[in-house]
Amino acid sequence: MSAGTQRVLGREPGAQLAPLPLLDDKVLAMIIGQNPLACILHALCAEIERHQPGLLCSVLLLEPDGVTLRSAAAPSLPEEYCGAIDGAKAGPCAGSCGTAIYRKQPVVVSDIATDPLWVAYRDLALSNGLRACWSTPITSQDGTMLGTFAIYYREARIPDGQHLQLIVHATHLAALAIERDRDKTQLRAAEDRYRTLVESLPAITYIAELGANGPWHYVSPQIQSILGFSPEDWLKDPSNWMNHIHPEDREIAFAAEREFQKTKELFKAEYRMHASDGRVLWFRDEGVLLQAADDRALLMQGVLYDITEHKRLEEQLRHSQKMEAVGQLAGGVAHDFNNLLMLIQAHNERLRGRLTAGDAAHQDTIEIEQAVTQAATLTHRLLAFSRRQLLQIQVLDLNVVLVETGRMLERLLVPNIELRVLPDASPQLIKADPGQLGQVILNLAVNARDAMPDGGRLTIQTRCVELSEARAASHGAIPPGTYTVLAVSDTGTGMCSEVQSHIFEPFFTTKKPGKGTGLGLAIVYGVVKQTGGWIAVNSKPDQGTTFEIYFPRAEQGAGYTIPKPDGPMASAARGTETILLVEDQRGIRELVHEFLKRKGYSVLCAADGNEALKIAHENADTIDLLVTDIIMPNMGGQELADRLTQARPRTKVLFMSGNPDQASLSGRLGDSPATVLQKPFPLEILLQEVRSILDR
Ligand code: ADP
Ligand code: MG
C-alpha cells in the first residue's frame, strides 16, 4: 500500500452502508444453479450497486499467465474505460487492480488525480469521471490469485468499516463463483479426454444394468463400425444383447452374468455375436460393477473387445500343429514299415530265385510281391500326407494334368453327374509332382461324386489369380503374389462348419464303414503343403462345395530324380567295382551285401557314418560307390557323403531311404541331382541304378 493511501483508510462519518441481506441468497443460488460465471459476477456487482447508490463495482479475472487482467463484470463503469483496461498487466505501478495483484494485497487509492500508482491510467480514469478506486485480490482457498474486486467512486473517498466488510464479503462470493467455474471447466476437459479415449479404442464400451435383459444406459459409437448398429438403435431394446449372441454361446454369457451377480467381482466371458449384416464376430467381454449412488438397479460398465482375428489365427495355429503332429506320427510309422517291407520283398525275391516257374510255391511268391506293392502304396500315401515322400517335382502345366485326369474321371463318375473340365486358355505352370497332382484332382472329384448321390454338376477349372497384400492376408498366412488356382466345385450336399473343421485330418470321414477311408483330403492337404500352396473351402449344407487350391507360380530349378520302377531292366548289370554299403538295419545290410557280392562287386559294410569313415580311412583302395541309408544314428548319410566325397572326390553316391526328408538333402550335392532310392525297392532296381551311376 502506498504511503498516501494509508492515511485515508478509516471510517468516514456519514457514509453508512445499508446491509445486503439478499446478496448471499441471490449469488449462491446462481452458483448452485450453474449459471455462467459472467452472469454471476454481473449480478454480484449489480446487487451491491443497487443498494449503494454512487458506488461502482468491477471484477477483473486474472489469466493463467498470472499477469494479464480481463474485464469480467462492471455493470456501471463506462464501456470505453472497461475496454481500455481489458488486458492490462499487473505490475508495481499499474493502477489499483494491477498493483493489488502484483502486491497480493488490497490497494486503496482515495484520489486517482494525485496517486502515483495511477500515472499510466490517470487521464483515462479522470476523463471517464472516476476519482477513487479500492481494489482487493480475489484468491482461491489455496491462495492462488483469481482476479480483483474493485469499488470506484466518482469523488475522492476512503472506505469505512462497512465498506471493508462488504469487500470481504464480495471477494469471498466471487472467489467461490470463479473456483466453481474453473472446477467445472477442468471436469469438462477431463471428461472430454476420457470420452475421446473411450470412443477411439478399437472396442465397444458400455454401461448397462445387471441381468441378461438389463437395459443398456450407454454404448460407445464404435458399435456402429464393429457390429453395424447405431448406438440409439442398440439402446432402444434391452434384449438386443442376448438376441445377438450366437445361440450356442448364450449359455456361456448367461453363466458369466449369473456368476457376476453373485460375486460382483469381475464379469468376463468370450462369445460370438451376430453383426447386423450376419457376420459372426468373436468378443471378449470384461466388466466391473459401477457403484450405484442410491438403491436403484445395479449398473456395470464394461468393454467388448473384438477378438475375431485373434481367434482365427489361434485356430489356424492349432490346426497346423495338429496336422504336423499327425504327419510326424504317420511319417515315423511309414519309415519303419518301409524297412520291413524291404526285407520281406528281398527275401521273397531270393526265394523265388530258388524256385522254378512250375513250382507250386512260385505263385505264392508272386502273391507276396503283390501284397508288398500294395502295402508300399499305402505307406507312400501316408508319406505324401506327412510330406516326407520323395517326389518327381517338376515344372508342369496344370492344364495338361487336368485334361489327362479328366479323361479318367469320365469312367469314374456316374451318368447323372455332368462333368465340366475348364482349363484356362493360357498354360498354368506350377512346380509339382504330376502323379500326386493327378491324385489331388481325383480325390477331390471322388468326394464331389459321393456328395451328389442324386446327381448334379462337377466343375473343375484352372485360372490365374493375383493376390493383393490385403486379400492374401484375408486368406491366411500366404504371401501376396500370382497364384494358379485349381477350383473343384460340386452341387452336392455341402458341409456344416463342424465337419469342415475336421476334413483334412487323416481318417476323418462321415461315410459308412467301407465307403470312406478319411485319407482323401489328408493326402490333398499334404501334397498341397509340399508345393507351398494353400487350400480354401467354401461350403454350406445343401449348397454344394468348392475347393480352391492356390499353387505358387512356377520358377525353374533343379529337382530330384527317382528311377521309375517299370524302367527297362539292365540284364548285364553286373560289375567288379568296390562299393561301400552303409545301412543301420542289419537285415537289410546283410541282404544287400550278399546280393551285390553275388553280382560280382566287392562290398565293404558299415552300420553308420562313423564306422564307414573309419573303414574308408583304413582302406587305401579306391571306393567307387557309396551306397548309404539317409537316416542313421551317430552320423547320417548326408554328412557321410559330404565328408567322404571331400576326401575322395571320385567316389559316387547313391542314397537309400525309408523316410527321406527332401529339405535336408537340397543343394548338398552341388548341381547334379542326388539319386535316392525309396524303400522298399526291388533289388534289381538297385542293381540297375548302381550300374548306371558307375557308368556315368
Ligand atoms: P473320405 O472321402 O474317405 O470320407 P476324405 O478325406 O476324402 O475322406 O473326406 C473327408 C470328409 O469330408 C468326407 O467324409 C465328407 O464328410 C467331407 N467331404 C469332403 N469333400 C466333400 C464334398 N465335396 N462335399 C461334401 N462333403 C465333403
Ligand atoms: Mg474321399
XYZ file of C-alpha atoms and ligand atoms in Angstrom:
724
model
C 0.000 0.000 0.000
C 1.349 3.393 -0.865
C 2.054 5.827 1.927
C -0.610 8.226 0.632
C -3.341 5.676 0.776
C -2.540 4.502 4.268
C -3.565 7.773 5.788
C -7.055 7.841 4.373
C -8.000 4.327 5.470
C -10.594 4.567 8.174
C -14.176 5.173 8.867
C -15.819 8.165 7.142
C -18.683 9.637 9.109
C -21.993 9.873 7.255
C -21.225 7.180 4.709
C -23.408 4.443 6.203
C -23.942 1.329 4.071
C -27.261 -0.449 4.037
C -26.987 -4.160 4.892
C -27.228 -6.527 1.928
C -29.382 -9.443 3.115
C -30.209 -10.636 -0.382
C -26.681 -10.691 -1.765
C -25.733 -14.131 -0.425
C -29.033 -15.743 -1.323
C -29.023 -14.440 -4.821
C -25.402 -15.139 -5.711
C -25.271 -18.560 -4.029
C -28.448 -19.605 -5.816
C -26.864 -18.655 -9.112
C -23.692 -20.579 -8.311
C -25.642 -23.686 -7.387
C -27.824 -23.262 -10.457
C -24.657 -23.478 -12.563
C -25.227 -20.080 -14.210
C -22.452 -18.808 -16.458
C -19.684 -17.128 -14.483
C -20.117 -13.777 -16.269
C -23.792 -13.657 -15.225
C -22.997 -14.445 -11.597
C -20.283 -11.784 -11.340
C -22.522 -9.264 -13.089
C -25.329 -9.995 -10.634
C -22.922 -9.697 -7.702
C -21.786 -6.230 -8.800
C -25.276 -5.076 -9.750
C -26.735 -6.161 -6.411
C -24.079 -4.219 -4.477
C -24.534 -1.139 -6.679
C -28.319 -1.312 -6.277
C -28.001 -0.984 -2.515
C -25.267 1.599 -2.599
C -26.027 4.407 -4.998
C -22.875 6.188 -6.170
C -20.706 3.110 -5.752
C -19.440 1.381 -8.923
C -18.141 -2.223 -8.884
C -15.910 -4.224 -11.173
C -14.455 -7.725 -11.236
C -11.347 -8.451 -13.288
C -10.169 -12.046 -13.857
C -6.509 -12.972 -13.872
C -5.417 -15.110 -16.814
C -3.360 -18.275 -16.247
C -0.195 -16.287 -17.141
C -0.564 -14.589 -13.717
C -0.229 -11.013 -15.051
C -2.965 -10.281 -17.591
C -6.286 -8.975 -16.294
C -9.564 -9.308 -18.156
C -12.794 -7.358 -17.629
C -15.359 -9.836 -16.357
C -18.146 -7.698 -14.847
C -18.651 -3.962 -14.423
C -22.330 -3.133 -14.819
C -21.996 0.630 -14.414
C -18.480 1.565 -15.433
C -18.197 3.364 -18.782
C -17.696 0.962 -21.673
C -14.757 2.941 -23.009
C -12.970 2.574 -19.663
C -13.667 -1.162 -19.391
C -12.479 -1.736 -22.928
C -9.249 0.174 -22.299
C -8.255 -1.678 -19.137
C -9.161 -5.104 -20.553
C -5.841 -6.921 -20.990
C -3.963 -4.615 -18.575
C -0.871 -6.167 -16.980
C -0.224 -6.465 -13.265
C 2.836 -4.585 -12.036
C 4.304 -2.412 -9.245
C 2.631 0.724 -10.614
C -0.445 -0.395 -12.516
C -3.472 1.397 -11.081
C -5.276 -0.119 -8.103
C -6.102 -3.543 -9.605
C -2.827 -4.293 -11.421
C -0.881 -3.236 -8.313
C -3.121 -5.297 -5.986
C -2.337 -8.432 -7.982
C 1.348 -7.534 -8.034
C 1.442 -6.915 -4.263
C -1.007 -9.715 -3.442
C -2.880 -7.352 -1.105
C -5.566 -4.637 -1.202
C -4.679 -1.289 -2.738
C -6.814 1.681 -1.670
C -6.439 4.783 -3.829
C -8.595 7.586 -2.447
C -7.764 10.069 -5.190
C -6.762 8.953 -8.628
C -5.866 12.513 -9.561
C -2.864 12.531 -7.232
C -1.871 8.938 -6.544
C 1.390 7.940 -8.297
C 0.106 4.346 -8.846
C -2.317 5.722 -11.444
C 0.175 7.570 -13.544
C -0.435 5.349 -16.568
C -4.247 5.278 -16.316
C -4.939 8.689 -14.719
C -6.167 10.516 -17.809
C -8.334 7.552 -18.822
C -9.951 7.372 -15.379
C -10.443 11.079 -14.929
C -11.886 11.554 -18.421
C -14.416 8.820 -17.525
C -15.270 10.629 -14.289
C -13.627 8.176 -11.881
C -11.774 9.568 -8.820
C -11.415 6.822 -6.188
C -10.629 3.089 -6.657
C -10.137 0.459 -3.925
C -9.118 -2.913 -5.257
C -8.760 -6.253 -3.417
C -7.335 -9.514 -4.803
C -9.764 -12.426 -5.132
C -7.929 -15.575 -4.042
C -8.813 -19.243 -4.084
C -8.797 -21.398 -0.954
C -5.211 -22.414 -1.615
C -4.119 -18.790 -2.078
C -3.979 -18.662 -5.876
C -4.775 -15.232 -7.321
C -8.002 -15.391 -9.318
C -8.642 -11.697 -10.057
C -9.661 -8.445 -8.357
C -12.809 -6.936 -6.916
C -12.815 -3.130 -7.108
C -15.035 -0.337 -5.839
C -14.983 3.013 -7.642
C -16.391 6.408 -6.647
C -16.778 9.498 -8.780
C -15.291 11.611 -5.956
C -12.152 11.209 -3.821
C -13.015 8.957 -0.928
C -11.740 6.481 1.666
C -13.551 3.268 2.696
C -15.268 2.923 6.075
C -15.736 -0.208 8.138
C -18.855 -1.266 6.330
C -17.125 -0.864 3.005
C -14.402 -3.148 4.276
C -16.952 -5.736 5.356
C -18.629 -5.527 2.001
C -15.318 -6.024 0.218
C -14.509 -9.124 2.277
C -17.948 -10.477 1.548
C -17.911 -9.749 -2.166
C -14.421 -11.161 -2.773
C -15.440 -14.291 -0.924
C -18.501 -14.807 -3.099
C -16.581 -14.003 -6.278
C -13.869 -16.490 -5.325
C -16.492 -19.153 -4.783
C -18.083 -18.496 -8.161
C -14.754 -18.396 -10.034
C -13.426 -21.564 -8.375
C -16.618 -23.442 -9.110
C -16.387 -22.370 -12.704
C -12.762 -23.443 -13.012
C -13.587 -26.858 -11.483
C -16.385 -27.242 -13.964
C -14.122 -26.394 -16.890
C -11.471 -28.785 -15.675
C -14.031 -31.504 -15.180
C -15.363 -30.965 -18.672
C -11.840 -31.145 -20.119
C -11.148 -34.356 -18.205
C -14.443 -35.762 -19.340
C -13.640 -34.859 -22.937
C -10.299 -36.582 -22.615
C -11.893 -39.775 -21.316
C -14.614 -39.645 -23.910
C -12.083 -39.298 -26.723
C -10.146 -42.200 -25.272
C -13.183 -44.427 -24.812
C -14.569 -43.598 -28.227
C -11.353 -44.134 -30.107
C -10.492 -47.535 -28.572
C -10.915 -50.387 -31.054
C -13.583 -51.804 -28.749
C -17.133 -51.172 -27.634
C -17.583 -49.740 -24.151
C -20.909 -49.829 -22.375
C -22.837 -49.180 -19.182
C -25.747 -51.498 -18.535
C -27.991 -52.704 -15.774
C -27.192 -56.151 -14.448
C -29.154 -59.088 -15.826
C -29.359 -60.738 -19.237
C -32.072 -58.315 -20.300
C -30.978 -55.319 -18.233
C -31.349 -52.044 -20.163
C -28.169 -50.523 -21.534
C -27.617 -46.913 -20.487
C -24.667 -46.154 -22.694
C -22.841 -47.746 -25.580
C -19.878 -46.169 -27.359
C -20.203 -45.224 -31.031
C -17.790 -47.971 -32.149
C -20.780 -50.327 -32.034
C -21.606 -48.858 -35.441
C -18.332 -49.750 -37.127
C -17.867 -53.083 -35.336
C -21.373 -54.572 -35.166
C -23.209 -52.284 -37.610
C -25.802 -50.886 -35.162
C -26.260 -47.222 -34.287
C -25.948 -46.586 -30.524
C -29.513 -45.199 -30.476
C -30.991 -48.348 -32.040
C -28.964 -50.574 -29.761
C -30.051 -48.793 -26.574
C -33.744 -48.900 -27.542
C -34.230 -52.607 -26.916
C -32.805 -54.204 -23.742
C -32.950 -57.659 -25.335
C -30.556 -56.658 -28.139
C -27.537 -58.019 -26.318
C -28.850 -61.526 -25.676
C -30.560 -61.693 -29.062
C -27.354 -61.016 -30.935
C -25.237 -63.534 -29.089
C -24.658 -66.691 -31.105
C -27.243 -69.236 -29.861
C -24.522 -71.745 -28.997
C -22.756 -69.187 -26.794
C -25.764 -67.804 -24.924
C -25.340 -70.212 -22.053
C -21.726 -69.081 -21.620
C -22.813 -65.449 -21.427
C -25.700 -66.287 -19.070
C -23.428 -68.231 -16.769
C -20.910 -65.387 -16.617
C -23.755 -62.973 -15.873
C -25.104 -65.170 -13.052
C -21.634 -65.553 -11.585
C -21.138 -61.802 -11.710
C -24.447 -61.135 -9.966
C -23.301 -63.444 -7.223
C -19.698 -62.323 -6.723
C -19.912 -58.773 -8.124
C -16.217 -59.007 -8.787
C -15.410 -59.207 -12.478
C -17.567 -60.064 -15.440
C -15.556 -61.991 -18.011
C -16.735 -64.033 -20.975
C -15.821 -64.871 -24.558
C -18.625 -65.388 -27.008
C -19.687 -64.849 -30.584
C -22.150 -62.197 -31.730
C -24.010 -61.612 -34.960
C -23.351 -58.281 -36.646
C -26.221 -56.517 -38.391
C -25.100 -57.970 -41.747
C -24.985 -61.529 -40.387
C -21.209 -61.731 -39.908
C -20.208 -63.698 -36.826
C -17.627 -61.961 -34.641
C -15.791 -63.119 -31.527
C -15.734 -60.875 -28.456
C -14.068 -60.792 -25.115
C -16.409 -59.043 -22.704
C -14.998 -57.696 -19.457
C -16.924 -55.576 -16.987
C -16.961 -54.317 -13.412
C -19.660 -53.101 -11.068
C -20.387 -49.384 -11.082
C -21.060 -48.174 -7.530
C -24.670 -47.020 -7.594
C -25.221 -43.782 -5.640
C -28.626 -44.852 -4.361
C -30.517 -48.115 -4.339
C -31.523 -48.019 -7.955
C -30.713 -51.009 -10.219
C -27.067 -52.099 -10.126
C -25.018 -50.962 -13.090
C -21.956 -52.462 -14.680
C -19.514 -50.905 -17.082
C -17.536 -52.987 -19.483
C -15.620 -53.327 -22.698
C -16.322 -55.635 -25.626
C -13.085 -56.377 -27.456
C -13.361 -57.699 -30.990
C -11.067 -60.773 -30.938
C -12.235 -62.345 -34.215
C -8.852 -62.059 -35.942
C -7.064 -63.367 -32.880
C -9.362 -66.410 -32.751
C -8.824 -67.094 -36.431
C -5.044 -67.103 -36.062
C -5.259 -69.248 -32.955
C -7.399 -71.776 -34.794
C -5.032 -71.786 -37.748
C -2.089 -72.435 -35.479
C -3.867 -75.190 -33.567
C -4.836 -76.863 -36.812
C -1.400 -76.733 -38.377
C 0.160 -78.029 -35.173
C -2.207 -80.953 -35.117
C -1.547 -81.748 -38.754
C 2.176 -81.523 -38.107
C 1.921 -83.948 -35.191
C -0.161 -86.443 -37.106
C 2.215 -86.054 -40.031
C 5.206 -86.873 -37.899
C 3.483 -89.898 -36.480
C 2.451 -91.165 -39.904
C 5.910 -90.484 -41.288
C 7.576 -92.375 -38.458
C 5.356 -95.407 -38.865
C 5.797 -95.392 -42.625
C 9.570 -95.234 -42.262
C 9.820 -98.346 -40.100
C 7.237 -100.072 -42.181
C 9.165 -99.453 -45.378
C 12.257 -101.049 -43.892
C 10.240 -104.148 -43.037
C 8.683 -104.256 -46.483
C 12.134 -104.010 -47.954
C 13.175 -107.115 -46.036
C 10.060 -109.049 -46.974
C 10.470 -108.116 -50.587
C 14.153 -109.032 -50.764
C 13.697 -112.399 -49.057
C 10.775 -113.093 -51.305
C 12.880 -112.306 -54.343
C 15.599 -114.597 -53.126
C 13.115 -117.340 -52.512
C 11.681 -117.016 -55.985
C 15.191 -117.186 -57.438
C 15.493 -120.688 -55.989
C 12.161 -121.861 -57.397
C 11.360 -122.848 -60.942
C 8.336 -121.425 -62.720
C 6.496 -124.727 -62.381
C 6.862 -124.891 -58.617
C 3.636 -124.628 -56.643
C 5.277 -122.120 -54.274
C 6.230 -119.887 -57.202
C 2.719 -118.489 -57.430
C 2.824 -117.746 -53.676
C 5.872 -115.575 -54.074
C 4.042 -113.604 -56.747
C 1.130 -113.102 -54.328
C 3.535 -111.931 -51.638
C 5.094 -109.481 -54.042
C 1.701 -108.038 -54.937
C 0.833 -107.620 -51.271
C 4.141 -105.845 -50.692
C 3.413 -103.492 -53.582
C 0.001 -102.680 -52.137
C 1.438 -102.123 -48.701
C 4.082 -99.863 -50.217
C 1.351 -97.821 -51.910
C -0.254 -97.313 -48.522
C 2.957 -96.138 -46.888
C 3.542 -93.839 -49.843
C 0.161 -92.292 -49.192
C 0.989 -91.757 -45.567
C 4.291 -90.233 -46.586
C 2.538 -87.973 -49.059
C 0.415 -86.732 -46.216
C 3.328 -86.307 -43.874
C 5.278 -84.570 -46.646
C 8.141 -86.986 -46.469
C 7.703 -88.695 -49.780
C 10.284 -88.392 -52.486
C 8.771 -86.624 -55.377
C 9.353 -86.052 -59.009
C 8.990 -82.343 -58.621
C 8.999 -80.652 -61.987
C 7.623 -77.615 -63.695
C 4.425 -78.671 -65.386
C 1.285 -77.262 -66.906
C -1.610 -77.842 -64.537
C -3.955 -77.704 -67.547
C -2.322 -80.768 -69.083
C -2.621 -82.766 -65.847
C -6.242 -81.658 -65.526
C -7.200 -82.751 -69.055
C -5.450 -86.115 -68.624
C -7.078 -86.762 -65.267
C -10.395 -85.544 -66.658
C -10.432 -88.407 -69.172
C -10.048 -90.882 -66.371
C -12.763 -89.191 -64.346
C -15.389 -89.819 -67.001
C -15.102 -93.513 -66.255
C -15.290 -92.927 -62.553
C -18.383 -90.773 -62.434
C -21.979 -91.906 -62.667
C -24.150 -90.864 -65.641
C -26.316 -88.433 -63.708
C -23.298 -86.276 -62.896
C -22.374 -83.709 -65.503
C -18.616 -83.172 -65.657
C -17.218 -79.879 -66.874
C -13.450 -79.583 -67.266
C -12.485 -75.974 -67.950
C -8.728 -75.405 -68.220
C -7.690 -71.773 -68.509
C -6.789 -70.596 -72.017
C -3.130 -69.973 -71.142
C -0.724 -72.577 -69.664
C -0.729 -72.690 -65.872
C 2.828 -73.552 -64.890
C 3.441 -74.820 -61.377
C 6.114 -76.896 -59.684
C 4.742 -80.235 -58.514
C 4.787 -83.968 -58.891
C 2.425 -84.867 -61.761
C 1.376 -88.170 -60.207
C 0.471 -86.516 -56.942
C -1.351 -83.730 -58.670
C -3.493 -86.247 -60.517
C -4.191 -87.849 -57.138
C -5.319 -84.497 -55.740
C -7.779 -83.918 -58.578
C -9.005 -87.486 -58.297
C -9.559 -87.321 -54.534
C -11.488 -84.073 -54.810
C -13.573 -85.387 -57.704
C -14.422 -88.628 -55.912
C -15.544 -86.681 -52.849
C -17.699 -84.471 -55.084
C -19.233 -87.565 -56.640
C -20.005 -89.027 -53.215
C -21.630 -85.739 -52.217
C -24.022 -85.923 -55.186
C -25.838 -89.270 -54.809
C -28.800 -87.876 -56.771
C -26.668 -86.376 -59.499
C -25.518 -82.848 -60.161
C -22.686 -80.949 -61.741
C -18.954 -81.238 -61.123
C -16.843 -78.366 -62.447
C -13.062 -78.409 -62.424
C -11.263 -75.354 -63.691
C -7.935 -73.593 -63.557
C -7.249 -69.881 -63.579
C -4.600 -67.378 -62.690
C -5.191 -65.121 -59.684
C -3.316 -62.073 -58.470
C -3.478 -61.850 -54.669
C -3.012 -58.351 -53.315
C -1.478 -57.816 -49.891
C -4.918 -57.379 -48.320
C -6.526 -60.375 -49.979
C -3.573 -62.609 -49.244
C -3.822 -61.647 -45.580
C -7.544 -62.410 -45.531
C -6.731 -65.849 -46.953
C -4.443 -66.701 -44.087
C -0.709 -66.695 -43.974
C 0.091 -66.825 -47.678
C 2.281 -64.158 -49.226
C 0.766 -61.888 -51.869
C 1.631 -62.640 -55.497
C 0.474 -64.579 -58.528
C -1.169 -67.957 -57.964
C -2.552 -70.694 -60.151
C -5.891 -71.764 -58.803
C -7.441 -75.190 -59.242
C -11.134 -74.988 -58.384
C -13.291 -78.088 -57.907
C -16.996 -77.322 -57.370
C -19.950 -79.570 -56.892
C -23.681 -79.062 -56.421
C -23.863 -81.685 -53.695
C -24.773 -81.930 -50.036
C -22.225 -79.409 -48.771
C -20.850 -79.427 -45.220
C -21.602 -77.765 -41.925
C -18.807 -75.834 -40.259
C -18.199 -78.589 -37.697
C -17.442 -81.143 -40.435
C -15.359 -78.555 -42.298
C -13.107 -78.070 -39.310
C -12.046 -81.747 -39.432
C -11.954 -82.723 -43.105
C -8.177 -82.569 -43.529
C -7.494 -84.816 -40.581
C -6.397 -88.311 -41.587
C -9.096 -90.923 -41.002
C -11.835 -88.340 -40.568
C -14.817 -89.497 -42.564
C -18.585 -89.102 -42.424
C -19.033 -92.044 -44.754
C -20.205 -95.527 -43.817
C -17.556 -98.079 -42.855
C -16.054 -99.474 -46.024
C -17.121 -96.429 -48.005
C -14.621 -93.882 -46.821
C -11.045 -94.053 -45.525
C -10.790 -90.457 -44.409
C -7.436 -90.219 -46.185
C -8.515 -88.434 -49.376
C -8.331 -84.870 -48.148
C -5.436 -85.563 -45.787
C -3.420 -86.523 -48.872
C -4.628 -83.457 -50.742
C -3.535 -81.355 -47.788
C -0.080 -82.939 -47.623
C 0.536 -82.604 -51.348
C -0.609 -79.005 -51.468
C 1.547 -78.069 -48.474
C 4.502 -79.695 -50.182
C 4.107 -77.432 -53.196
C 3.909 -74.348 -50.968
C 0.239 -73.967 -51.805
C -2.873 -73.359 -49.823
C -6.485 -74.642 -49.792
C -9.720 -72.670 -49.430
C -13.012 -74.439 -48.762
C -16.332 -72.836 -49.410
C -19.297 -74.926 -48.413
C -22.700 -74.723 -46.768
C -25.169 -77.529 -46.102
C -27.291 -78.153 -49.230
C -25.457 -75.508 -51.189
C -22.623 -77.513 -52.686
C -18.908 -77.254 -52.097
C -15.981 -75.541 -53.769
C -12.376 -76.439 -53.041
C -9.888 -73.881 -54.303
C -6.220 -74.753 -54.333
C -3.727 -71.932 -54.671
C -0.408 -73.023 -56.173
C 2.526 -70.606 -56.364
C 3.520 -69.914 -59.985
C 6.496 -71.943 -61.147
C 10.135 -70.970 -61.224
C 12.666 -73.273 -62.855
C 15.015 -75.209 -60.586
C 16.831 -78.493 -60.121
C 14.797 -81.301 -58.635
C 15.436 -84.873 -57.641
C 15.064 -87.829 -59.906
C 13.685 -91.107 -58.810
C 14.179 -94.141 -61.008
C 11.000 -95.476 -62.498
C 10.380 -98.990 -61.138
C 8.996 -100.053 -64.508
C 12.046 -98.860 -66.446
C 13.908 -101.309 -68.682
C 15.862 -103.862 -66.713
C 19.579 -103.932 -67.436
C 20.354 -107.602 -67.756
C 24.139 -107.175 -67.732
C 24.120 -105.042 -64.601
C 26.979 -106.904 -63.005
C 30.264 -105.284 -62.073
C 33.535 -105.624 -60.204
C 33.917 -102.193 -58.624
C 34.251 -101.566 -54.889
C 31.113 -100.439 -53.069
C 30.912 -99.099 -49.524
C 27.488 -100.091 -48.175
C 26.220 -98.212 -45.120
C 22.927 -99.235 -43.516
C 21.903 -99.392 -39.861
C 19.257 -102.108 -40.290
C 21.224 -105.313 -40.015
C 18.758 -107.424 -42.040
C 18.786 -105.083 -44.979
C 22.545 -104.575 -44.782
C 23.241 -108.307 -44.969
C 20.743 -108.834 -47.725
C 22.053 -106.073 -49.957
C 25.619 -107.079 -49.174
C 25.095 -110.626 -50.256
C 23.154 -109.602 -53.326
C 25.795 -107.166 -54.591
C 28.543 -109.667 -53.886
C 26.745 -112.260 -55.962
C 26.659 -109.752 -58.827
C 30.428 -109.504 -58.770
C 31.069 -106.362 -56.731
C 33.440 -106.220 -53.781
C 31.462 -104.815 -50.890
C 32.579 -103.112 -47.661
C 29.902 -102.867 -44.943
C 29.282 -100.338 -42.170
C 26.393 -99.768 -39.744
C 26.629 -95.962 -39.616
C 28.533 -92.925 -40.886
C 31.334 -93.060 -38.303
C 32.090 -96.675 -38.980
C 32.017 -96.034 -42.724
C 34.577 -93.219 -42.443
C 36.789 -95.461 -40.358
C 36.641 -98.244 -42.942
C 37.352 -95.788 -45.752
C 40.323 -94.435 -43.797
C 41.784 -97.903 -43.264
C 41.221 -98.875 -46.870
C 43.715 -97.422 -49.288
C 41.950 -98.906 -52.325
C 39.530 -96.950 -54.463
C 35.951 -96.800 -53.304
C 33.929 -96.376 -56.482
C 30.500 -96.003 -54.979
C 28.968 -95.191 -51.629
C 25.516 -96.758 -51.152
C 24.074 -95.319 -47.964
C 20.905 -95.021 -45.969
C 19.987 -91.401 -45.145
C 18.693 -91.602 -41.598
C 21.109 -93.394 -39.253
C 22.276 -92.903 -35.686
C 25.579 -91.068 -34.997
C 26.194 -89.757 -38.485
C 23.521 -89.670 -41.212
C 24.047 -90.489 -44.886
C 24.083 -86.871 -45.918
C 27.035 -85.856 -43.775
C 28.855 -89.074 -44.570
C 28.508 -88.452 -48.315
C 29.770 -84.873 -47.900
C 32.833 -85.912 -45.913
C 33.692 -88.949 -47.976
C 33.456 -87.132 -51.318
C 35.616 -84.349 -49.934
C 38.422 -86.814 -49.198
C 37.735 -88.924 -52.284
C 36.192 -86.716 -54.961
C 35.890 -89.584 -57.440
C 33.593 -91.647 -55.215
C 29.999 -91.628 -56.422
C 26.931 -91.708 -54.174
C 23.581 -93.479 -54.112
C 21.132 -92.828 -51.277
C 18.501 -95.199 -49.923
C 15.749 -94.135 -47.600
C 12.575 -95.242 -45.942
C 11.782 -91.690 -44.932
C 13.786 -89.159 -46.838
C 13.151 -85.579 -45.909
C 13.708 -83.674 -49.086
C 14.619 -80.409 -47.484
C 17.590 -81.891 -45.683
C 19.037 -83.048 -48.993
C 18.568 -79.935 -51.035
C 21.641 -78.424 -52.595
C 24.030 -80.710 -50.725
C 25.410 -82.466 -53.755
C 26.248 -79.494 -55.890
C 24.436 -79.078 -59.179
C 23.767 -82.695 -60.016
C 20.568 -84.043 -58.548
C 21.093 -86.762 -55.971
C 19.715 -90.185 -56.739
C 17.616 -91.569 -53.924
C 16.036 -94.984 -53.874
C 12.935 -95.101 -51.817
C 12.400 -98.225 -49.770
C 11.051 -100.701 -50.421
C 12.682 -101.162 -53.806
C 13.305 -104.356 -55.804
C 16.954 -105.369 -55.647
C 17.046 -105.455 -59.444
C 16.357 -101.698 -59.412
C 19.249 -101.211 -57.026
C 21.499 -103.183 -59.317
C 20.431 -101.186 -62.335
C 20.897 -97.890 -60.520
C 24.349 -98.888 -59.225
C 25.446 -99.736 -62.749
C 24.108 -96.555 -64.295
C 25.776 -94.346 -61.665
C 29.103 -96.136 -62.049
C 28.907 -95.775 -65.857
C 28.035 -92.061 -65.725
P -13.484 -89.882 -47.241
O -13.891 -89.418 -48.615
O -12.855 -91.211 -47.271
O -14.567 -89.785 -46.235
P -11.902 -87.524 -47.283
O -10.707 -87.102 -46.510
O -11.789 -87.536 -48.755
O -12.322 -88.914 -46.727
O -13.101 -86.589 -46.881
C -13.418 -86.400 -45.526
C -14.841 -85.951 -45.334
O -15.001 -84.639 -45.851
C -15.883 -86.754 -46.063
O -16.242 -87.900 -45.324
C -17.017 -85.765 -46.178
O -17.745 -85.698 -44.970
C -16.319 -84.446 -46.314
N -16.263 -84.001 -47.702
C -15.168 -83.997 -48.492
N -15.458 -83.492 -49.712
C -16.757 -83.166 -49.711
C -17.660 -82.590 -50.685
N -17.257 -82.274 -51.915
N -18.945 -82.378 -50.308
C -19.351 -82.702 -49.070
N -18.560 -83.243 -48.111
C -17.284 -83.486 -48.433
Mg -12.570 -89.030 -50.075
